[in-house]
Amino acid sequence: ERLLKLLAKRAAQQVGPKVAKVHSVRGVLMSHLLSLRKSVTSFVMDEAMSTLGTVLREAGAEEFMLLLNPSASATASLPPVSILLAGLLSPVVLSISLVIHLSQVF
């Protein structure tokens, strides 16, 4: 019985650090595999979007390309600030001009 306990203790001393190393190695491998999966997914999606963009550019469908990238479509469809302000202030200027014209007539 004492020999069995001694063998079990010795086996635990030898195997214990190796098991701990296995857990740390497993953690490192799992983290790298997860990052590899994300990298592969983003690479495939980037390549697919690039290919689709090239095909749509050759087909002359730039409008459809704007649907695929909403941030680019927002910047492409907004007018410059000066034109935007002119469009917003046009009704005010026209109303003032009408009042001035009517005051001159009467």
XYZ file of N, CA and C in Angstrom, residues 2-106:
315
model
N 1.950 1.240 0.804
C 2.849 2.377 0.856
C 3.524 2.582 -0.499
N 3.883 1.496 -1.174
C 4.496 1.566 -2.487
C 3.525 2.157 -3.509
N 2.263 1.772 -3.418
C 1.233 2.296 -4.334
C 1.053 3.793 -4.130
N 1.046 4.236 -2.869
C 0.914 5.663 -2.577
C 2.138 6.421 -3.087
N 3.306 5.816 -2.915
C 4.530 6.447 -3.381
C 4.546 6.565 -4.907
N 4.096 5.517 -5.603
C 4.015 5.557 -7.068
C 2.999 6.594 -7.551
N 1.869 6.656 -6.860
C 0.840 7.634 -7.238
C 1.352 9.054 -7.027
N 2.050 9.271 -5.919
C 2.582 10.600 -5.634
C 3.640 10.993 -6.660
N 4.511 10.039 -6.983
C 5.567 10.313 -7.962
C 4.963 10.581 -9.352
N 3.950 9.816 -9.723
C 3.287 10.025 -11.015
C 2.612 11.392 -11.055
N 1.997 11.788 -9.957
C 1.347 13.097 -9.894
C 2.381 14.207 -10.011
N 3.553 14.023 -9.400
C 4.600 15.035 -9.486
C 5.153 15.157 -10.906
N 5.230 14.061 -11.600
C 5.768 14.097 -12.962
C 4.725 14.555 -13.975
N 3.495 14.122 -13.795
C 2.446 14.416 -14.778
C 1.815 15.787 -14.537
N 1.798 16.250 -13.305
C 1.146 17.522 -12.962
C 1.619 18.693 -13.798
N 2.918 18.969 -13.848
C 3.389 20.104 -14.662
C 3.091 19.924 -16.152
N 3.149 18.686 -16.620
C 2.874 18.443 -18.035
C 1.413 18.730 -18.358
N 0.509 18.372 -17.444
C -0.913 18.649 -17.649
C -1.151 20.155 -17.645
N -0.478 20.862 -16.767
C -0.612 22.326 -16.728
C -0.112 22.934 -18.034
N 0.990 22.403 -18.558
C 1.510 22.904 -19.835
C 0.534 22.620 -20.969
N -0.103 21.443 -20.908
C -1.074 21.095 -21.951
C -2.221 22.086 -21.948
N -2.703 22.483 -20.770
C -3.805 23.455 -20.695
C -3.377 24.816 -21.230
N -2.154 25.236 -20.903
C -1.703 26.536 -21.414
C -1.497 26.489 -22.928
N -0.949 25.374 -23.424
C -0.763 25.226 -24.873
C -2.117 25.196 -25.570
N -3.073 24.509 -24.977
C -4.419 24.449 -25.559
C -5.027 25.842 -25.634
N -4.866 26.644 -24.579
C -5.387 28.017 -24.587
C -4.764 28.865 -25.673
N -3.456 28.742 -25.830
C -2.762 29.511 -26.874
C -3.242 29.083 -28.259
N -3.338 27.777 -28.474
C -3.800 27.284 -29.777
C -5.223 27.723 -30.074
N -6.095 27.670 -29.083
C -7.490 28.077 -29.310
C -7.568 29.567 -29.644
N -6.787 30.392 -28.955
C -6.839 31.830 -29.251
C -6.316 32.113 -30.658
N -5.264 31.411 -31.053
C -4.731 31.614 -32.410
C -5.688 31.086 -33.472
N -6.367 29.993 -33.187
C -7.332 29.469 -34.153
C -8.515 30.411 -34.316
N -8.966 31.010 -33.212
C -10.071 31.959 -33.307
C -9.656 33.199 -34.101
N -8.441 33.695 -33.845
C -7.994 34.867 -34.599
C -7.764 34.505 -36.066
N -7.309 33.287 -36.327
C -7.132 32.841 -37.706
C -8.483 32.769 -38.420
N -9.486 32.288 -37.720
C -10.820 32.195 -38.322
C -11.349 33.586 -38.682
N -11.159 34.551 -37.778
C -11.604 35.916 -38.058
C -10.832 36.513 -39.235
N -9.545 36.248 -39.267
C -8.716 36.780 -40.351
C -9.121 36.186 -41.694
N -9.358 34.893 -41.720
C -9.761 34.237 -42.967
C -11.119 34.754 -43.418
N -12.046 34.908 -42.476
C -13.376 35.411 -42.828
C -13.289 36.821 -43.408
N -12.525 37.699 -42.768
C -12.417 39.063 -43.283
C -11.702 39.090 -44.636
N -10.685 38.225 -44.818
C -9.979 38.164 -46.096
C -10.916 37.725 -47.213
N -11.693 36.674 -46.975
C -12.613 36.171 -48.002
C -13.674 37.217 -48.330
N -14.214 37.894 -47.306
C -15.229 38.914 -47.560
C -14.636 40.101 -48.322
N -13.426 40.515 -47.971
C -12.777 41.619 -48.692
C -12.537 41.261 -50.151
N -12.078 40.050 -50.383
C -11.832 39.621 -51.765
C -13.136 39.520 -52.550
N -14.192 39.018 -51.906
C -15.483 38.906 -52.586
C -16.034 40.290 -52.932
N -15.930 41.237 -52.005
C -16.419 42.595 -52.265
C -15.582 43.280 -53.339
N -14.290 43.037 -53.330
C -13.423 43.617 -54.353
C -13.772 43.078 -55.734
N -13.983 41.771 -55.815
C -14.355 41.156 -57.089
C -15.705 41.673 -57.563
N -16.661 41.754 -56.643
C -17.985 42.264 -56.999
C -17.902 43.718 -57.453
N -17.066 44.524 -56.775
C -16.887 45.919 -57.178
C -16.300 46.041 -58.567
N -15.324 45.206 -58.871
C -14.716 45.228 -60.207
C -15.726 44.837 -61.271
N -16.507 43.798 -60.994
C -17.522 43.353 -61.959
C -18.568 44.440 -62.169
N -19.022 45.071 -61.081
C -20.042 46.119 -61.215
C -19.482 47.353 -61.911
N -18.210 47.670 -61.680
C -17.606 48.814 -62.362
C -17.524 48.552 -63.857
N -17.151 47.335 -64.219
C -17.081 46.983 -65.638
C -18.465 46.948 -66.267
N -19.474 46.581 -65.492
C -20.835 46.531 -66.021
C -21.485 47.913 -66.031
N -20.850 48.887 -65.385
C -21.390 50.239 -65.373
C -22.498 50.420 -64.367
N -22.457 49.696 -63.276
C -23.508 49.787 -62.256
C -22.941 50.364 -60.966
N -22.422 51.594 -61.037
C -21.835 52.219 -59.851
C -22.884 52.500 -58.782
N -24.150 52.689 -59.193
C -25.208 52.958 -58.222
C -25.409 51.762 -57.296
N -25.305 50.571 -57.855
C -25.463 49.374 -57.024
C -24.287 49.223 -56.063
N -23.115 49.684 -56.466
C -21.950 49.623 -55.588
C -22.159 50.498 -54.357
N -22.876 51.604 -54.500
C -23.145 52.473 -53.359
C -24.035 51.787 -52.335
N -24.888 50.874 -52.783
C -25.726 50.131 -51.844
C -24.898 49.175 -50.985
N -23.802 48.683 -51.522
C -22.958 47.749 -50.779
C -22.123 48.452 -49.718
N -21.858 49.742 -49.889
C -21.053 50.494 -48.932
C -21.832 51.737 -48.504
N -22.645 51.633 -47.450
C -23.503 52.754 -47.058
C -22.725 54.001 -46.634
N -21.559 53.858 -46.037
C -20.812 55.039 -45.610
C -20.319 55.837 -46.811
N -19.913 55.144 -47.866
C -19.469 55.837 -49.076
C -20.649 56.473 -49.793
N -21.810 55.833 -49.733
C -22.978 56.398 -50.414
C -23.455 57.658 -49.712
N -23.284 57.721 -48.389
C -23.695 58.932 -47.668
C -22.817 60.108 -48.057
N -21.528 59.895 -48.190
C -20.647 60.996 -48.575
C -20.797 61.344 -50.044
N -21.153 60.367 -50.872
C -21.293 60.625 -52.300
C -22.592 61.348 -52.619
N -23.636 61.138 -51.829
C -24.938 61.713 -52.169
C -25.194 63.055 -51.494
N -24.392 63.454 -50.505
C -24.597 64.747 -49.857
C -23.987 65.864 -50.699
N -24.745 66.952 -50.882
C -24.184 68.080 -51.638
C -23.195 68.848 -50.768
N -22.407 69.713 -51.384
C -21.496 70.557 -50.598
C -22.281 71.460 -49.649
N -21.617 71.939 -48.605
C -22.277 72.723 -47.566
C -22.857 74.015 -48.126
N -22.170 74.663 -49.041
C -22.660 75.930 -49.584
C -23.971 75.734 -50.339
N -24.063 74.664 -51.101
C -25.300 74.392 -51.851
C -26.411 73.988 -50.901
N -26.078 73.246 -49.870
C -27.074 72.846 -48.882
C -27.646 74.067 -48.164
N -26.793 75.009 -47.761
C -27.272 76.230 -47.116
C -28.095 77.087 -48.065
N -27.674 77.162 -49.316
C -28.435 77.944 -50.298
C -29.824 77.349 -50.484
N -29.904 76.039 -50.522
C -31.213 75.401 -50.677
C -32.098 75.588 -49.458
N -31.489 75.599 -48.271
C -32.277 75.794 -47.059
C -32.745 77.236 -46.894
N -31.935 78.184 -47.342
C -32.282 79.595 -47.158
C -33.059 80.192 -48.328
N -33.225 79.475 -49.405
C -33.961 79.998 -50.573
C -35.386 80.399 -50.247
N -36.174 79.613 -49.534
C -37.536 80.052 -49.217
C -37.572 81.336 -48.393
N -36.635 81.508 -47.490
C -36.591 82.734 -46.676
C -36.284 83.939 -47.561
N -35.313 83.790 -48.432
C -34.939 84.887 -49.327
C -36.103 85.227 -50.257
N -36.792 84.216 -50.763
C -37.940 84.471 -51.654
C -39.083 85.156 -50.909
N -39.315 84.772 -49.668
C -40.375 85.424 -48.882
C -40.035 86.880 -48.619
N -38.804 87.161 -48.276
C -38.388 88.553 -48.044
C -38.491 89.353 -49.338
N -38.093 88.772 -50.441
C -38.200 89.459 -51.741
C -39.657 89.746 -52.080
N -40.556 88.837 -51.772
C -41.983 89.053 -52.032
C -42.511 90.214 -51.202
N -42.136 90.238 -49.936
C -42.598 91.323 -49.065
C -42.067 92.663 -49.569
N -40.822 92.729 -49.944
C -40.235 93.980 -50.457
C -40.911 94.391 -51.754
N -41.170 93.455 -52.638
C -41.845 93.764 -53.913
C -43.253 94.293 -53.661
N -43.991 93.626 -52.792
C -45.364 94.088 -52.507
C -45.373 95.448 -51.844
N -44.376 95.712 -50.994
C -44.342 97.033 -50.348
C -44.014 98.136 -51.350
N -43.276 97.838 -52.412
C -42.972 98.808 -53.428
C -44.153 99.082 -54.341
N -44.962 98.041 -54.555
C -46.106 98.189 -55.447
C -47.198 99.016 -54.774
N -47.434 98.781 -53.506
C -48.529 99.492 -52.841
C -48.043 100.635 -52.079
